[in-house]
Short mmCIF file of C-alpha atoms in Angstrom, two decimals:
data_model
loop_
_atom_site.label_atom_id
_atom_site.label_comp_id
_atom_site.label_asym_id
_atom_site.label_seq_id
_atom_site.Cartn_x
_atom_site.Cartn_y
_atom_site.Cartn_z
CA UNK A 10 -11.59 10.33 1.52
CA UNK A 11 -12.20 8.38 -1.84
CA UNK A 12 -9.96 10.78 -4.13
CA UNK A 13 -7.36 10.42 -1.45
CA UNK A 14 -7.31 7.03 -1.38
CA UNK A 15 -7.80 6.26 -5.08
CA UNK A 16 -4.40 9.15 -5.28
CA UNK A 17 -2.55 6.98 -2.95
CA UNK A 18 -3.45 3.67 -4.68
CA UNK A 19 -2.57 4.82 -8.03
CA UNK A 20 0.54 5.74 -7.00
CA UNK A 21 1.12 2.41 -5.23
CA UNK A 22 -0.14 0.48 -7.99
CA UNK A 23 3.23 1.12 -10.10
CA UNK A 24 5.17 -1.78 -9.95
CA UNK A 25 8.27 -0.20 -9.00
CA UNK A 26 6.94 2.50 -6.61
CA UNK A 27 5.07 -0.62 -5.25
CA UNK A 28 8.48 -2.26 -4.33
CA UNK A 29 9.50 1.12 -2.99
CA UNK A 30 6.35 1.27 -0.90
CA UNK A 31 7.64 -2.68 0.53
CA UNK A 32 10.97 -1.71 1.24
CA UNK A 33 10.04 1.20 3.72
CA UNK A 34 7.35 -1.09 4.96
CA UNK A 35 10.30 -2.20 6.91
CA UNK A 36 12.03 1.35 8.11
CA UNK A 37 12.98 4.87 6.73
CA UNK A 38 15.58 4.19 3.95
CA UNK A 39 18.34 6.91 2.59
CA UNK A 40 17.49 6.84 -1.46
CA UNK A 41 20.84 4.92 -1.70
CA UNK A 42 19.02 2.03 0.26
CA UNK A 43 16.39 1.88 -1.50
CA UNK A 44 18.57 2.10 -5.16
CA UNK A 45 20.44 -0.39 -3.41
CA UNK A 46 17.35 -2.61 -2.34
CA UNK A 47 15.71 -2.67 -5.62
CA UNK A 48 19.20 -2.53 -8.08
CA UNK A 49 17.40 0.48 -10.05
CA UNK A 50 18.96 4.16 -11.18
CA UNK A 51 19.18 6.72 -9.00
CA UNK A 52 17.40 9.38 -10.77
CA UNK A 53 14.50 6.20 -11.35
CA UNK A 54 14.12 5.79 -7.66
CA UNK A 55 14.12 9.89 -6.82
CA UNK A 56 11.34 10.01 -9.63
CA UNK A 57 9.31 7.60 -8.19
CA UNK A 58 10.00 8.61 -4.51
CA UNK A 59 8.89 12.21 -5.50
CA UNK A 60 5.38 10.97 -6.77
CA UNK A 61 4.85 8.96 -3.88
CA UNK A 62 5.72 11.91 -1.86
CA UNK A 63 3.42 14.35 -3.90
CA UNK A 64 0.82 11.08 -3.00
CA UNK A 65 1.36 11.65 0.50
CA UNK A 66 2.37 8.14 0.69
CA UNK A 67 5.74 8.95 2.27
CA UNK A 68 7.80 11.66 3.17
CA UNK A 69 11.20 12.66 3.57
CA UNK A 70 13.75 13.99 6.36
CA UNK A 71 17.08 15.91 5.66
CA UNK A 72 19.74 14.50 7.13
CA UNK A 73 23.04 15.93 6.29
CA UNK A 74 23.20 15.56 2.62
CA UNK A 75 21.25 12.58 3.19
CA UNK A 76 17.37 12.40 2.11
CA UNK A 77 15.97 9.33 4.81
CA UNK A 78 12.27 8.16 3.32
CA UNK A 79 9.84 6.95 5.41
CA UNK A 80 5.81 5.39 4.81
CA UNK A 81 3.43 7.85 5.96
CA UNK A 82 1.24 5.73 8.71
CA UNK A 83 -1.91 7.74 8.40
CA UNK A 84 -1.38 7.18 4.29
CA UNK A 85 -1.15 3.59 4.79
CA UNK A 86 -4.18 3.68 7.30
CA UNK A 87 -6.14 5.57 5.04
CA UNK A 88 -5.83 2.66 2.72
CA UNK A 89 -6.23 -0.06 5.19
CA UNK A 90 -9.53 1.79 6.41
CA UNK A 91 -10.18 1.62 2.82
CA UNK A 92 -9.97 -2.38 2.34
CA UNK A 93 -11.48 -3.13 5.91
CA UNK A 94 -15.01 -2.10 4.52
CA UNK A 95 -15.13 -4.94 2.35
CA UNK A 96 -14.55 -6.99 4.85
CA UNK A 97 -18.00 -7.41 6.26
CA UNK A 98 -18.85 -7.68 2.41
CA UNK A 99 -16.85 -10.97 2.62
CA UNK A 100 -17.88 -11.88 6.00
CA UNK A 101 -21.28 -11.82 5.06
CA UNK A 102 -20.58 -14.01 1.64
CA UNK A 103 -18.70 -16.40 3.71
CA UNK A 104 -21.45 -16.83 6.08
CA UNK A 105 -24.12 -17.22 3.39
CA UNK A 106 -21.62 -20.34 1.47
CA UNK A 107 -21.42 -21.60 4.93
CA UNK A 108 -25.30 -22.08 5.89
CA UNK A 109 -25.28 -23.08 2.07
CA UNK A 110 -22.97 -25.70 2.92
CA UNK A 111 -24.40 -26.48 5.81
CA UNK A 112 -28.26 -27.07 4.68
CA UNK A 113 -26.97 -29.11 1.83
CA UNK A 114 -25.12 -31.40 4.25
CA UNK A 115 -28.44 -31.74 6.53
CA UNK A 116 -29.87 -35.09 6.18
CA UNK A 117 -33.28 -35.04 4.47
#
């Protein structure tokens, strides 16, 4: 699971496939909506489409001459599974500040 989700963040972390990745956040997009959306090139947004794609971050549906993009949701899980174990890292560190906060607020 770690190689796949350091594949899928690396290919996310590019600034313009990252704005690619937040435009089909919300729906499947033809390429020209996305070209539109983001005022790049054409052959730009295929390029970076096609590495998201070979990231299994999204995938693609013929329709009539049409390519229509969409996120992948287990891709996007993967990730989110990913970042939600930290979270009781931070829970935990939160906690500890607050009985910090706390005991130093006692009255001695």
């Amino acid at each position: 699971m770690s190689s796949t989700v350091q594949q899928r963040m690396a290919a996310i972390s590019e600034p313009n496939r990252f704005r690619i990745v937040e435009v089909l956040k919300d729906g499947p997009q033809p390429v020209g909506g996305i070209v539109d959306a983001l005022g790049m090139g054409q052959p730009q947004v295929s390029r970076h489409l096609r590495l998201l794609a070979e990231a299994g971050v999204v995938e693609a549906t013929k329709r009539a001459q049409q390519r229509i993009y969409q996120l992948r949701p287990d891709a996007m899980h993967v990730i989110s599974d990913w970042a939600q174990g930290f979270a009781a890292l931070w829970e935990r560190r939160m906690d500890r500040l607050g009985s910090f906060l706390d005991d130093d607020r006692a009255p001695e």
